[in-house]
PDB file of C-alpha atoms in Angstrom:
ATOM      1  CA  UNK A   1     116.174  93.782  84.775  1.00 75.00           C
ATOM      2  CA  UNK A   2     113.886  93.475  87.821  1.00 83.00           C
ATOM      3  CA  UNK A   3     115.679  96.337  89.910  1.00 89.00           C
ATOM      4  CA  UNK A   4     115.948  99.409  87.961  1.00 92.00           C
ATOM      5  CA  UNK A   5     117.295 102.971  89.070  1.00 91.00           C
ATOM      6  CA  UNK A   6     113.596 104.018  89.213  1.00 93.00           C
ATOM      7  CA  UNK A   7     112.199 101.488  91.172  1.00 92.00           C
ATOM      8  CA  UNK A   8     115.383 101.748  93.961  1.00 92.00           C
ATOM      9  CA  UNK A   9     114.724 105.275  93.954  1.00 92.00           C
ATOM     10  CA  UNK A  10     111.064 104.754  94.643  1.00 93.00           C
ATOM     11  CA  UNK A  11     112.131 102.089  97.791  1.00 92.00           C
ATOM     12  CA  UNK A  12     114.942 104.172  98.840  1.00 92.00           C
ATOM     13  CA  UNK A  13     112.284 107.502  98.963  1.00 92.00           C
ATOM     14  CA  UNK A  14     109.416 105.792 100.250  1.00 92.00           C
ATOM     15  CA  UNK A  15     111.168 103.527 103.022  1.00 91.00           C
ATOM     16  CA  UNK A  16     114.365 105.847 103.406  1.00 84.00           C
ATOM     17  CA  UNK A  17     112.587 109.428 103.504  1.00 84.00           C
ATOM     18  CA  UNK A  18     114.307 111.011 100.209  1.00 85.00           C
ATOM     19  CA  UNK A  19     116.061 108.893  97.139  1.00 85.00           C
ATOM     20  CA  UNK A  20     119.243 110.238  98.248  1.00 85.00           C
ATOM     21  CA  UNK A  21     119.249 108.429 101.997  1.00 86.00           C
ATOM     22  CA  UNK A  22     120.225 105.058 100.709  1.00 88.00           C
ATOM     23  CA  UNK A  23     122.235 104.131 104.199  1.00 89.00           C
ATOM     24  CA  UNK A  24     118.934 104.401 106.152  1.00 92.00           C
ATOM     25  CA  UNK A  25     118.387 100.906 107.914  1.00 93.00           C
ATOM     26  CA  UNK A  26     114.397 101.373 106.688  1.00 94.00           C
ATOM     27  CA  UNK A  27     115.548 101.663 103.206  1.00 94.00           C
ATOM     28  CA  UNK A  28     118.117  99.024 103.040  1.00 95.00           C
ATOM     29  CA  UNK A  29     115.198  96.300 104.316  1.00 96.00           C
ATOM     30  CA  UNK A  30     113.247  97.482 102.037  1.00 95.00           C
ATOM     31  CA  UNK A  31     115.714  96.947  99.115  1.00 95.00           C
ATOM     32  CA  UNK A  32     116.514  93.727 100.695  1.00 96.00           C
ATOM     33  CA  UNK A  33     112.710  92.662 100.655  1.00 96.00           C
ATOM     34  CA  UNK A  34     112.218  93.644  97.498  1.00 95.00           C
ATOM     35  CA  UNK A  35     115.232  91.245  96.204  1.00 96.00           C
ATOM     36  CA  UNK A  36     114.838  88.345  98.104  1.00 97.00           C
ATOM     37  CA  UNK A  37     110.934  88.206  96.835  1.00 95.00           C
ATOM     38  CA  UNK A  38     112.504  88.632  93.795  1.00 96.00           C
ATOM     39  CA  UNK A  39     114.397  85.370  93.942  1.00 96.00           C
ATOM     40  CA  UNK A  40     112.103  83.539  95.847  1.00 96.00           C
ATOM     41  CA  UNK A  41     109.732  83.765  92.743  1.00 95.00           C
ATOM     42  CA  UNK A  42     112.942  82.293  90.447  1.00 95.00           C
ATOM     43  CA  UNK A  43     113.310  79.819  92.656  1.00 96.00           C
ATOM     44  CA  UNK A  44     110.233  78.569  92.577  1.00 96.00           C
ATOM     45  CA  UNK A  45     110.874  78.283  88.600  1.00 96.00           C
ATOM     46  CA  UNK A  46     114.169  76.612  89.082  1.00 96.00           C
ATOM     47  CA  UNK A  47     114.183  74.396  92.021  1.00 94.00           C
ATOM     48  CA  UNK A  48     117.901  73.360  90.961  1.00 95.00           C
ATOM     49  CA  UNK A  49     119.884  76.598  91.134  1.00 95.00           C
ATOM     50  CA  UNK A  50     121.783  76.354  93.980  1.00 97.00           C
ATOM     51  CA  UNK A  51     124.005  79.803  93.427  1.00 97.00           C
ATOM     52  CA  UNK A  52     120.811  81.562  94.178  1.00 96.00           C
ATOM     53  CA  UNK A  53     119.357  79.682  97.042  1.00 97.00           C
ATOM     54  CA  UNK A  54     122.978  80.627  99.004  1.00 97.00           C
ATOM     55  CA  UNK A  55     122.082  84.235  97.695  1.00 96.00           C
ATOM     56  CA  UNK A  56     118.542  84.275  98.997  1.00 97.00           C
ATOM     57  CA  UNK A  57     119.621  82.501 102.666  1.00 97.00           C
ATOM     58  CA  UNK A  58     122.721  85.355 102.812  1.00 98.00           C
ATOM     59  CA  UNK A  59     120.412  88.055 102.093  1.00 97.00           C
ATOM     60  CA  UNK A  60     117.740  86.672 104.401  1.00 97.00           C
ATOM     61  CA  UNK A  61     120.703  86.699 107.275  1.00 97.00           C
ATOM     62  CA  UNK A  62     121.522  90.389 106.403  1.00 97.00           C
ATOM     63  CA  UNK A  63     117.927  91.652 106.653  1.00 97.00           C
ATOM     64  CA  UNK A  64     117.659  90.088 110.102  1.00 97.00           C
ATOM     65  CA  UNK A  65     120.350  91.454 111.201  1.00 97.00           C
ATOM     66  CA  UNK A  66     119.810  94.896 110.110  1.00 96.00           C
ATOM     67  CA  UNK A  67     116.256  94.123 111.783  1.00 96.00           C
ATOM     68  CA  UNK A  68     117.854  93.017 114.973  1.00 96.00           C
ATOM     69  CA  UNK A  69     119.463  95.718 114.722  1.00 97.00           C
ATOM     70  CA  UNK A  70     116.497  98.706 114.599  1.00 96.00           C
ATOM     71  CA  UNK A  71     114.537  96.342 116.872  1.00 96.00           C
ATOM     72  CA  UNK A  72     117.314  96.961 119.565  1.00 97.00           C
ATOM     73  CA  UNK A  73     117.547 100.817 118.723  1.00 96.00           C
ATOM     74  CA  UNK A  74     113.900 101.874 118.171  1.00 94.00           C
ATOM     75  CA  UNK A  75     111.453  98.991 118.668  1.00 95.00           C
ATOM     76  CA  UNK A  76     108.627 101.269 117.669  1.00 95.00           C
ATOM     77  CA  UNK A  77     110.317 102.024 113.874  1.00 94.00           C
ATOM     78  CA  UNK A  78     111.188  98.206 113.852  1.00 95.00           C
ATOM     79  CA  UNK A  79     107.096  97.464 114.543  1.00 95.00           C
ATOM     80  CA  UNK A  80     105.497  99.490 112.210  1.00 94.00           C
ATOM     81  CA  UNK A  81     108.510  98.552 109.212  1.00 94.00           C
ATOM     82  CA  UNK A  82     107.924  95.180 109.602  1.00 95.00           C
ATOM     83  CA  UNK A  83     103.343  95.257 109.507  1.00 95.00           C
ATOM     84  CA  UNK A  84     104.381  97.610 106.240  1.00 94.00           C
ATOM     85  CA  UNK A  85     106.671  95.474 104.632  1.00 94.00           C
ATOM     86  CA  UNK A  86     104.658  92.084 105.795  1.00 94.00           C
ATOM     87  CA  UNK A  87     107.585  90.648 107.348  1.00 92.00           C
ATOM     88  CA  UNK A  88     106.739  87.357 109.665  1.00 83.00           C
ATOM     89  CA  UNK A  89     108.577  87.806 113.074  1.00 66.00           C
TER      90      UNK A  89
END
């Protein structure tokens, strides 16, 4: 398994400020980065599976809209999550 309790813990505490803040828009990128890396590296294996290509573009579309999102409430947060996460845009 490639997302254990541990290492969302980790995200959620590093990104989110404590393990228990798992709402925070921060962590939720985060989380979302983590996974769609995650399945960009199997798709690169398996050029065929189409399931997880619609996975990967739908979770791509959530992140940038939770981005849009803390772009349009604090676009200093926004800044500095995106250079740490290494986020084009």
């Amino acid at each position: 398994m490639y997302l254990t309790k541990e290492i969302k813990a980790d995200i959620f505490k590093k990104h989110g400020g404590k393990e228990e803040n798992t709402g925070s828009t921060e962590g939720q990128v985060a989380l979302f980065t983590h996974r769609i890396n995650h399945l960009t590296g199997h798709l690169k294996n398996n050029r065929k599976d189409y399931n997880t290509e619609r996975s990967l573009v739908r979770l791509v579309g959530k992140r940038r809209s939770l981005l849009d999102y803390l772009k349009k409430k604090d676009v200093v947060r926004y800044r500095e999550l995106i250079k740490e996460l290494n986020i084009r845009k």
